[in-house]
Coordinates of C-alpha atoms in Angstrom, one line a residue:
Chain N
M1 CA 80.6 102.3 102.4
P2 CA 82.8 105.1 101.0
D3 CA 81.7 106.9 97.8
Y4 CA 84.7 105.6 95.9
D5 CA 87.4 103.0 96.4
V6 CA 90.0 105.4 95.1
V7 CA 89.9 109.2 94.8
V8 CA 92.8 110.8 92.9
I9 CA 93.6 114.5 93.5
G10 CA 95.0 116.0 90.3
G11 CA 94.5 115.0 86.6
G12 CA 98.1 115.0 85.5
A13 CA 99.7 112.1 83.7
G14 CA 100.9 110.4 87.0
G15 CA 97.5 110.6 88.7
L16 CA 95.6 109.5 85.6
S17 CA 98.0 106.5 85.1
A18 CA 97.5 105.4 88.7
A19 CA 93.7 105.9 88.4
A20 CA 93.4 103.9 85.2
L21 CA 95.3 100.9 86.8
C22 CA 93.2 101.1 89.9
Q23 CA 90.1 101.1 87.8
K24 CA 91.4 98.2 85.8
A25 CA 92.0 96.3 89.1
G26 CA 88.2 96.6 89.7
M27 CA 88.3 99.6 92.1
K28 CA 85.7 102.4 91.6
T29 CA 88.0 105.3 90.8
L30 CA 87.4 109.1 90.6
V31 CA 89.9 111.7 89.5
L32 CA 89.3 115.3 90.7
E33 CA 90.9 118.0 88.5
Q34 CA 90.8 121.5 89.8
S35 CA 90.9 123.2 86.4
D36 CA 88.8 122.7 83.3
R37 CA 91.7 121.1 81.4
I38 CA 93.3 117.7 81.8
G39 CA 97.0 117.2 82.2
G40 CA 98.5 119.8 84.5
C41 CA 101.7 120.9 82.9
C42 CA 101.5 118.2 80.2
S43 CA 98.6 120.0 78.5
T44 CA 97.7 122.3 75.7
F45 CA 95.6 125.5 75.6
E46 CA 94.1 127.6 72.8
A47 CA 94.5 131.3 72.4
E48 CA 93.5 133.3 69.3
G49 CA 93.7 130.2 67.1
F50 CA 97.1 129.1 68.4
H51 CA 97.5 126.0 70.4
F52 CA 100.3 126.1 73.0
D53 CA 101.7 123.4 75.1
V54 CA 101.6 124.5 78.8
G55 CA 104.9 123.1 79.8
A56 CA 106.1 119.7 78.6
S57 CA 107.1 119.8 74.9
V58 CA 108.0 116.2 73.9
V59 CA 108.2 112.7 75.5
E60 CA 111.0 110.3 75.7
V61 CA 111.4 106.9 77.4
T62 CA 107.9 106.0 76.1
E63 CA 108.5 102.5 77.5
S64 CA 106.4 103.7 80.5
F65 CA 103.5 104.4 78.2
E66 CA 103.8 100.9 76.6
E67 CA 104.0 99.4 80.1
L68 CA 100.9 101.3 81.3
F69 CA 98.8 100.3 78.3
R70 CA 100.1 96.7 78.4
R71 CA 98.9 96.5 82.0
L72 CA 95.6 98.1 81.0
G73 CA 95.2 95.6 78.2
L74 CA 94.7 98.4 75.8
S75 CA 96.5 99.7 72.7
R76 CA 98.8 102.6 73.4
E77 CA 98.8 103.5 69.7
K78 CA 95.0 103.8 69.7
Y79 CA 94.8 106.0 72.8
I80 CA 98.1 108.0 72.5
P81 CA 99.3 108.3 68.9
L82 CA 102.9 109.6 68.8
V83 CA 105.0 111.1 66.0
P84 CA 108.8 110.7 66.1
V85 CA 110.7 114.0 66.4
D86 CA 114.0 114.0 64.6
P87 CA 116.4 115.8 64.9
I88 CA 116.3 115.8 68.7
Y89 CA 117.9 119.2 69.2
D90 CA 119.3 122.0 67.0
Y91 CA 122.0 123.9 68.8
C92 CA 122.3 127.4 67.6
D93 CA 124.5 130.5 68.2
I94 CA 124.4 132.7 65.2
T95 CA 126.7 135.3 66.9
R96 CA 129.5 132.7 66.5
G97 CA 128.2 131.0 63.4
V98 CA 127.8 127.8 65.2
R99 CA 124.9 125.5 64.4
F100 CA 124.6 121.7 64.6
A101 CA 121.7 119.3 65.1
Y102 CA 121.7 115.9 66.8
P103 CA 119.7 113.3 64.9
T104 CA 118.1 110.4 66.8
D105 CA 120.6 107.9 65.4
V106 CA 123.7 107.6 67.6
E107 CA 126.1 106.9 64.6
E108 CA 124.7 109.9 62.8
T109 CA 125.1 112.1 65.9
A110 CA 128.7 110.9 66.2
K111 CA 129.3 112.0 62.6
V112 CA 127.8 115.5 63.3
I113 CA 130.1 115.9 66.4
S114 CA 133.1 114.6 64.4
E115 CA 132.7 117.4 61.9
F116 CA 133.9 119.9 64.4
S117 CA 135.5 117.7 67.0
P118 CA 136.7 114.2 65.7
E119 CA 137.9 113.3 69.2
D120 CA 134.5 114.0 70.7
G121 CA 132.7 112.1 67.9
K122 CA 134.6 109.0 68.9
A123 CA 133.9 109.8 72.6
F124 CA 130.2 110.0 71.9
L125 CA 130.2 106.5 70.5
K126 CA 132.1 105.3 73.6
F127 CA 129.7 107.2 75.8
A128 CA 126.8 105.4 74.0
R129 CA 128.5 102.0 74.4
D130 CA 129.2 102.5 78.0
F131 CA 125.8 103.9 79.1
T132 CA 123.2 102.2 76.8
P133 CA 123.2 98.9 78.9
K134 CA 122.9 101.0 82.1
I135 CA 119.9 102.9 80.5
K136 CA 118.1 99.7 79.7
G137 CA 118.7 98.4 83.2
L138 CA 117.6 101.6 84.9
V139 CA 114.6 102.3 82.7
G140 CA 113.4 98.6 82.8
N141 CA 113.9 98.3 86.6
F142 CA 114.5 101.3 88.7
F143 CA 111.7 103.2 87.0
Y144 CA 109.0 100.7 88.0
A145 CA 110.4 99.6 91.4
P146 CA 108.9 101.0 94.6
C147 CA 111.7 102.6 96.6
Q148 CA 110.0 103.0 99.9
G149 CA 113.0 101.9 102.0
F150 CA 116.3 100.1 102.2
L151 CA 114.5 96.7 101.8
D152 CA 113.1 97.8 98.4
I153 CA 116.6 98.7 97.3
I154 CA 117.9 95.3 98.3
K155 CA 115.1 93.6 96.5
L156 CA 115.8 95.7 93.4
V157 CA 119.5 94.7 93.5
I158 CA 118.6 91.0 93.9
K159 CA 116.2 91.3 91.0
Y160 CA 118.5 93.3 88.8
P161 CA 122.1 92.9 89.9
G162 CA 123.2 95.0 86.9
I163 CA 121.9 98.1 88.7
M164 CA 125.1 98.0 90.8
E165 CA 127.0 99.1 87.7
A166 CA 124.8 102.2 87.6
L167 CA 125.3 102.9 91.3
P168 CA 128.4 105.0 91.0
M169 CA 126.4 107.4 88.8
F170 CA 124.4 108.4 91.9
F171 CA 127.5 109.4 93.7
T172 CA 129.2 111.4 91.0
T173 CA 128.0 114.5 89.2
H174 CA 126.6 115.0 85.7
Q175 CA 129.4 117.4 85.0
K176 CA 132.1 114.9 86.0
I177 CA 130.7 112.2 83.7
V178 CA 130.3 114.5 80.6
R179 CA 133.8 116.0 81.2
K180 CA 135.3 112.5 81.3
Y181 CA 134.1 111.9 77.8
F182 CA 133.9 115.3 76.0
K183 CA 136.5 118.1 75.6
N184 CA 135.0 120.5 73.0
D185 CA 133.2 123.3 74.7
D186 CA 130.2 123.2 72.4
V187 CA 129.8 119.4 72.8
L188 CA 130.1 119.7 76.5
A189 CA 127.4 122.4 76.5
S190 CA 125.1 120.1 74.5
M191 CA 125.6 117.3 76.9
A192 CA 125.4 119.2 80.2
F193 CA 122.2 121.3 80.0
Q194 CA 120.1 118.2 80.7
S195 CA 121.0 118.6 84.4
F196 CA 118.4 121.3 84.6
Y197 CA 115.8 118.6 84.0
A198 CA 116.7 117.7 87.6
G199 CA 116.5 121.3 88.6
L200 CA 120.2 121.6 89.2
P201 CA 123.4 122.8 87.5
P202 CA 125.8 120.2 86.1
D203 CA 128.1 120.3 89.1
L204 CA 125.3 119.7 91.6
C205 CA 123.3 117.2 89.6
A206 CA 123.6 113.5 90.2
G207 CA 125.6 111.7 87.4
L208 CA 122.5 109.6 86.7
Y209 CA 121.2 112.6 84.6
A210 CA 124.1 112.4 82.2
I211 CA 122.3 109.5 80.6
V212 CA 119.4 111.8 79.6
G213 CA 121.4 113.2 76.7
L214 CA 121.8 109.6 75.5
L215 CA 118.3 108.5 76.5
E216 CA 116.9 111.0 73.9
H217 CA 118.6 109.0 71.2
E218 CA 116.2 106.2 71.9
G219 CA 113.7 108.5 70.3
I220 CA 111.6 111.5 71.3
Y221 CA 108.0 111.9 70.3
Y222 CA 105.2 114.4 70.0
P223 CA 101.4 113.7 70.1
P224 CA 99.6 115.3 67.2
G225 CA 97.2 118.0 68.5
G226 CA 99.6 118.9 71.3
M227 CA 100.9 117.5 74.5
I228 CA 97.3 117.3 75.9
G229 CA 97.0 114.2 73.7
I230 CA 98.9 112.2 76.4
P231 CA 96.7 112.9 79.4
R232 CA 93.6 112.9 77.3
G233 CA 94.6 109.4 76.0
I234 CA 95.0 108.1 79.5
Q235 CA 91.8 109.8 80.6
R236 CA 89.9 108.0 77.7
A237 CA 91.4 104.7 78.8
L238 CA 90.3 105.3 82.4
E239 CA 86.8 106.3 81.3
D240 CA 86.5 103.3 78.9
L241 CA 87.4 101.1 81.9
G242 CA 84.5 102.7 83.8
G243 CA 86.5 105.3 85.8
E244 CA 85.4 108.9 86.2
V245 CA 87.1 112.3 85.9
Q246 CA 85.5 115.5 87.3
F247 CA 86.7 119.0 86.4
G248 CA 86.6 122.2 88.4
K249 CA 86.8 120.2 91.6
R250 CA 89.5 121.7 93.8
V251 CA 90.4 119.7 96.8
V252 CA 91.3 121.7 99.9
K253 CA 91.6 119.0 102.5
I254 CA 92.3 115.3 102.8
L255 CA 90.0 113.8 105.4
V256 CA 92.1 112.1 108.0
E257 CA 90.9 110.1 111.1
K258 CA 93.4 108.4 113.4
R259 CA 96.1 108.7 110.8
T260 CA 94.0 107.1 108.1
A261 CA 92.8 108.9 104.9
K262 CA 89.1 108.7 104.6
G263 CA 88.4 111.0 101.6
V264 CA 88.6 114.5 100.5
E265 CA 86.9 117.9 101.0
L266 CA 86.4 120.2 98.1
W267 CA 86.6 124.0 98.1
D268 CA 82.8 124.3 98.4
G269 CA 82.7 122.1 101.4
T270 CA 81.6 118.9 99.6
Q271 CA 83.0 115.8 101.1
I272 CA 83.8 112.7 99.1
T273 CA 84.6 109.6 101.0
A274 CA 87.1 107.0 99.7
G275 CA 88.8 103.9 100.7
N276 CA 92.1 105.2 99.4
V277 CA 93.3 108.7 98.4
I278 CA 96.0 109.3 95.9
G279 CA 97.6 112.8 96.1
A280 CA 98.8 113.3 92.5
I281 CA 100.0 116.8 93.1
N282 CA 103.1 118.2 94.8
A283 CA 103.8 116.2 97.9
K284 CA 104.5 119.3 100.0
K285 CA 101.0 120.5 99.2
V286 CA 99.5 117.1 100.0
Y287 CA 101.2 116.9 103.5
M288 CA 101.6 120.5 104.5
E289 CA 98.3 122.0 103.2
M290 CA 95.8 119.2 102.7
I291 CA 96.7 117.0 105.7
G292 CA 98.3 119.5 108.1
R293 CA 100.7 119.3 111.0
E294 CA 98.1 118.0 113.4
H295 CA 97.9 114.6 111.6
L296 CA 101.6 114.1 111.1
P297 CA 104.4 112.9 113.4
W298 CA 107.0 115.6 114.0
H299 CA 109.8 113.8 112.2
V300 CA 107.6 113.4 109.0
W301 CA 106.7 117.1 109.1
R302 CA 110.3 118.0 109.5
G303 CA 111.2 115.7 106.6
I304 CA 108.6 117.1 104.2
D305 CA 109.4 120.7 105.3
S306 CA 113.1 120.1 104.5
M307 CA 112.5 119.1 100.9
K308 CA 113.5 121.6 98.3
L309 CA 111.5 122.4 95.3
S310 CA 112.9 122.1 91.8
M311 CA 113.7 125.1 89.7
P312 CA 110.7 126.9 88.2
C313 CA 110.4 127.0 84.5
P314 CA 108.8 130.2 83.2
M315 CA 107.0 129.6 79.9
I316 CA 106.6 132.1 77.1
Y317 CA 104.0 131.4 74.4
L318 CA 104.4 133.1 71.0
G319 CA 102.2 133.0 67.9
I320 CA 104.1 134.1 64.9
D321 CA 103.0 135.0 61.3
Y322 CA 105.7 133.1 59.4
E323 CA 107.7 129.9 59.3
P324 CA 110.7 130.5 61.6
P325 CA 114.2 129.8 60.3
L326 CA 114.6 126.8 62.7
R327 CA 115.5 123.3 61.9
A328 CA 114.1 121.2 64.7
H329 CA 111.3 120.9 67.2
H330 CA 113.7 121.9 69.9
T331 CA 116.4 124.6 69.5
L332 CA 118.9 125.6 72.2
T333 CA 121.6 128.1 72.6
L334 CA 125.0 126.7 73.8
T335 CA 125.7 127.5 77.4
S336 CA 128.9 126.1 79.0
P337 CA 128.7 124.0 82.1
Q338 CA 130.6 126.7 84.0
V339 CA 128.1 129.4 83.0
M340 CA 125.3 127.1 84.2
N341 CA 127.0 126.5 87.5
D342 CA 127.6 130.2 88.0
Y343 CA 124.1 131.0 87.0
W344 CA 122.9 128.8 89.9
S345 CA 125.1 130.3 92.6
D346 CA 125.4 133.9 91.4
Y347 CA 122.0 134.5 90.0
Y348 CA 119.3 131.9 90.7
L349 CA 120.0 131.6 94.5
K350 CA 120.1 135.3 94.7
G351 CA 116.8 135.8 93.0
K352 CA 118.4 137.4 89.9
L353 CA 117.9 136.9 86.2
Y354 CA 121.0 136.2 84.2
T355 CA 122.9 139.1 82.6
V356 CA 126.0 139.4 80.4
D357 CA 127.7 142.8 80.7
G358 CA 124.6 144.1 82.3
R359 CA 122.4 142.9 79.4
P360 CA 119.6 140.4 80.2
E361 CA 120.2 137.0 78.7
I362 CA 117.0 134.9 79.0
M363 CA 118.3 131.5 77.9
G364 CA 115.9 128.7 77.3
L365 CA 114.6 125.9 75.2
V366 CA 112.6 127.0 72.2
S367 CA 110.0 124.5 71.0
W368 CA 108.5 124.7 67.6
A369 CA 105.5 122.4 67.9
S370 CA 103.8 123.5 64.7
K371 CA 106.7 122.0 62.8
V372 CA 105.4 118.6 63.7
D373 CA 101.8 119.5 63.7
P374 CA 100.9 122.6 61.5
G375 CA 97.3 122.3 62.7
L376 CA 98.4 123.9 66.0
A377 CA 98.4 127.3 64.4
P378 CA 96.2 129.1 61.8
E379 CA 97.3 128.6 58.2
G380 CA 100.7 130.2 57.5
K381 CA 101.3 130.9 61.1
H382 CA 103.3 129.0 63.8
V383 CA 103.6 128.5 67.5
L384 CA 106.8 128.8 69.5
T385 CA 107.2 128.2 73.2
H386 CA 110.2 129.2 75.3
M387 CA 111.0 127.4 78.5
G388 CA 113.5 129.2 80.7
L389 CA 114.8 128.8 84.2
A390 CA 114.3 131.5 86.7
P391 CA 113.9 132.1 90.4
Y392 CA 110.5 132.1 92.0
N393 CA 111.2 135.2 94.0
L394 CA 112.8 138.1 92.0
A395 CA 115.1 140.2 94.1
G396 CA 113.6 143.7 94.3
D397 CA 110.9 143.0 91.8
D398 CA 107.7 141.0 91.3
W399 CA 106.8 138.6 88.5
D400 CA 103.5 140.2 87.8
R401 CA 105.3 143.5 87.3
H402 CA 108.3 142.0 85.4
K403 CA 106.3 139.7 83.1
E404 CA 106.2 141.9 80.0
R405 CA 109.8 142.9 80.4
Y406 CA 110.8 139.3 80.7
I407 CA 109.0 138.4 77.4
D408 CA 110.8 141.3 75.7
E409 CA 114.1 140.2 77.1
A410 CA 113.6 136.6 76.1
I411 CA 112.5 137.6 72.5
A412 CA 115.7 139.8 72.3
T413 CA 117.8 136.9 73.4
V414 CA 116.2 134.5 70.9
E415 CA 116.8 137.2 68.2
R416 CA 120.4 137.4 69.1
Y417 CA 121.2 133.7 69.0
M418 CA 118.6 132.0 66.8
I419 CA 115.9 134.0 64.9
P420 CA 117.2 137.5 64.0
D421 CA 113.8 139.1 63.1
L422 CA 111.6 137.3 65.6
S423 CA 110.0 140.4 67.1
D424 CA 108.7 141.6 63.7
H425 CA 106.7 138.4 63.4
V426 CA 105.1 138.0 66.9
V427 CA 101.3 138.3 66.6
Y428 CA 100.5 136.8 69.9
R429 CA 102.4 136.7 73.1
D430 CA 101.8 135.5 76.6
M431 CA 103.7 134.0 79.5
A432 CA 103.2 131.8 82.5
T433 CA 105.6 133.1 85.2
P434 CA 106.5 130.9 88.2
K435 CA 103.8 132.6 90.1
D436 CA 101.3 131.9 87.3
L437 CA 102.3 128.3 87.2
E438 CA 101.7 128.1 91.0
R439 CA 98.3 129.8 90.6
M440 CA 97.2 127.8 87.5
L441 CA 98.6 124.4 88.2
L442 CA 99.0 124.6 92.0
H443 CA 102.7 123.8 91.8
P444 CA 104.2 125.4 94.9
G445 CA 107.0 127.7 93.9
G446 CA 106.0 127.1 90.2
A447 CA 108.2 124.0 90.4
V448 CA 106.9 121.9 87.5
Y449 CA 109.4 119.2 88.2
G450 CA 108.2 118.8 91.8
I451 CA 110.8 118.2 94.4
Q452 CA 114.5 118.8 93.5
T453 CA 116.2 115.6 92.2
D454 CA 119.5 115.2 93.9
L455 CA 120.8 112.2 95.8
S456 CA 119.3 113.6 99.1
H457 CA 115.9 113.7 97.5
M458 CA 116.0 110.5 95.5
A459 CA 114.3 107.1 95.8
M460 CA 113.6 106.4 99.5
F461 CA 114.5 110.1 100.4
R462 CA 111.8 111.3 98.0
P463 CA 108.1 111.4 99.2
S464 CA 107.0 107.8 99.1
N465 CA 104.5 106.6 96.6
K466 CA 102.7 104.9 99.6
S467 CA 102.6 107.2 102.6
K468 CA 104.6 106.0 105.6
S469 CA 102.6 108.1 108.0
I470 CA 99.0 108.2 106.8
K471 CA 97.3 104.9 106.1
N472 CA 95.4 104.6 102.8
L473 CA 97.2 107.6 101.4
Y474 CA 99.3 107.2 98.3
L475 CA 101.2 109.8 96.2
A476 CA 101.9 110.1 92.5
G477 CA 103.4 112.8 90.2
A478 CA 106.7 114.5 89.8
S479 CA 107.5 114.9 93.5
T480 CA 107.4 111.2 94.2
H481 CA 109.7 108.4 93.0
P482 CA 111.1 108.2 90.2
G483 CA 110.7 111.9 89.6
G484 CA 109.6 114.6 87.1
G485 CA 109.1 114.4 83.4
V486 CA 106.0 113.0 81.6
C487 CA 107.1 109.4 81.1
T488 CA 108.7 109.4 84.5
V489 CA 105.5 110.4 86.3
V490 CA 103.6 107.7 84.3
A491 CA 106.2 105.2 85.7
G492 CA 105.5 106.7 89.1
G493 CA 101.8 106.2 88.6
I494 CA 102.4 102.6 87.8
I495 CA 104.3 102.1 91.0
T496 CA 101.6 103.9 93.1
A497 CA 98.9 101.7 91.6
T498 CA 100.9 98.6 92.1
L499 CA 101.3 99.4 95.8
L500 CA 97.7 100.4 96.2
T501 CA 96.2 97.4 94.5
R502 CA 98.5 95.0 96.3
D503 CA 97.4 96.5 99.6
N504 CA 93.7 96.2 98.6
A505 CA 93.9 92.7 97.1
Chain Q
M1 CA 115.7 107.1 117.5
K2 CA 118.0 104.1 117.2
K3 CA 116.9 103.7 113.6
L4 CA 117.5 107.4 112.9
M5 CA 121.1 107.2 114.4
L6 CA 121.9 104.1 112.3
L7 CA 120.6 105.7 109.2
A8 CA 122.6 108.9 109.9
M9 CA 125.7 106.8 110.4
L10 CA 125.2 104.9 107.2
L11 CA 124.6 108.1 105.3
G12 CA 127.7 109.6 106.9
A13 CA 129.8 106.7 105.7
V14 CA 128.4 107.1 102.1
V15 CA 129.1 110.8 102.0
G16 CA 132.5 110.4 103.6
A17 CA 133.4 107.8 100.9
L18 CA 132.1 110.2 98.3
A19 CA 134.1 113.1 99.6
A20 CA 137.2 110.9 99.6
V21 CA 137.0 110.1 95.9
T22 CA 135.9 113.6 94.8
E23 CA 138.4 115.9 93.2
P24 CA 138.7 119.3 94.9
S25 CA 137.4 121.1 91.9
D26 CA 134.1 119.2 92.3
W27 CA 133.6 120.2 96.0
R28 CA 130.2 121.7 95.6
Y29 CA 128.4 118.3 95.2
P30 CA 129.7 116.7 98.4
K31 CA 129.3 120.0 100.2
M32 CA 125.7 120.1 99.2
L33 CA 125.2 116.5 100.3
L34 CA 126.8 117.2 103.6
I35 CA 124.5 120.1 104.1
E36 CA 121.5 117.9 103.2
L37 CA 122.7 114.9 105.2
P38 CA 121.1 115.8 108.5
K39 CA 117.8 116.2 106.8
M40 CA 117.9 112.8 105.0
P41 CA 116.9 110.7 108.0
F42 CA 113.7 112.8 108.3
R43 CA 113.0 112.6 104.6
Y44 CA 113.3 108.8 104.8
F45 CA 110.0 108.8 106.8
V46 CA 108.0 110.9 104.4

């Protein structure tokens, strides 16, 4: 008899969701988390009285949470309280005197856009009319459907024929879709940056991601107490159902016999046997490090080896001694699609950080979490996080050496475009470089979004939620279908648990 | 092997169609897919 029916490697939102559903199905389930904190990059840490979100800063598409808790027979509100965040984004470039915020309401957003581009205001309403039905169809079906192979796709089309309408979005680019609707440069910039959620610039990102800019108008939310509230809520649900989470348990090997997963081995040599293993960490790490070439057919090894990692997102954590002159939870500078495309080819792929006239420009998303929850910082103080995009390997430099300079350059960039006197108010600063993210969260290449999300890495071309080469091995998390992002990995966890419980029924 | 060849042919047709409807200014996307195409049959089995 194995020690557990299911052992889950990794206590992120995807692994926890799958674990809770397996436990609900009556399977004795254990989650092994290598750190002392739940959630992976959807988590929160404390430093000098400030509480910073590690990576993820809000959630959208909360339908996957509702679906998870519906399946668990528990109340989502009780386990994961969420506060709406409105406006969604504030776009800011004080060098040009441009500033506008998008509220959640679509009509109101159209009014905001119309103030400086009436044509694009109308286009936004048309964009919403055209894509909202597709969003409903995709979120309600594609997100929860296993995409193991062509047969699953055929089943999905039969179940939801409307998905055929969304099909062309996979074969065009994000840039092409937004350019079809919007003409104003600032509006285009506000609609195009979401491609980086897929780890690609707008002209290389599948058109599907163009809906993200609209999806956010369904509502974005923040859990009081920080993003850790989400995995902690799922952990509580798992434990209330009788499941178990153990911390400080780093798995180094998946025990495989005759191409069947039999359990895991921890860093201290302890072996835990299990009827099923869920690798809820990066799939490359699962196959290439924890299983190894000797257990995999050559074509599977070649497949996993060929998969590209998404872009790393260096995180800067700032504690400040005043209320920043921001207007929203999220503030962004406006970067044109062309600049984003050039950044990819001229800088990112060459291991360089972006510069303008030789001056570093560390663009990124600034999150002001203590606007929603002042309790995240000591009284009168606030927390800011800055999520950028940067190469894993710096040409001619090393992240450990460059770290402090990167923070200085990012603060200078934020001062230039958003908060003029920021550096005078920073009382705490730290950073997680791509190398740190790799070390802390075990994300190869610091890729918090897992495997890159382009057409060649999507659905059945993404690591399968149920392994096709190792029996009793399942995968969850950002590197599996449907992809990265908190709510997306929860949906992936639901798929994984569905496949696993069906196989063990 | 037969399965791999069929898959490669199908993918080739998809990318060919995509390239045919893509404007020259958007060449980077089909180019990327063409580069990735030979790897996709292997990814299918992961």
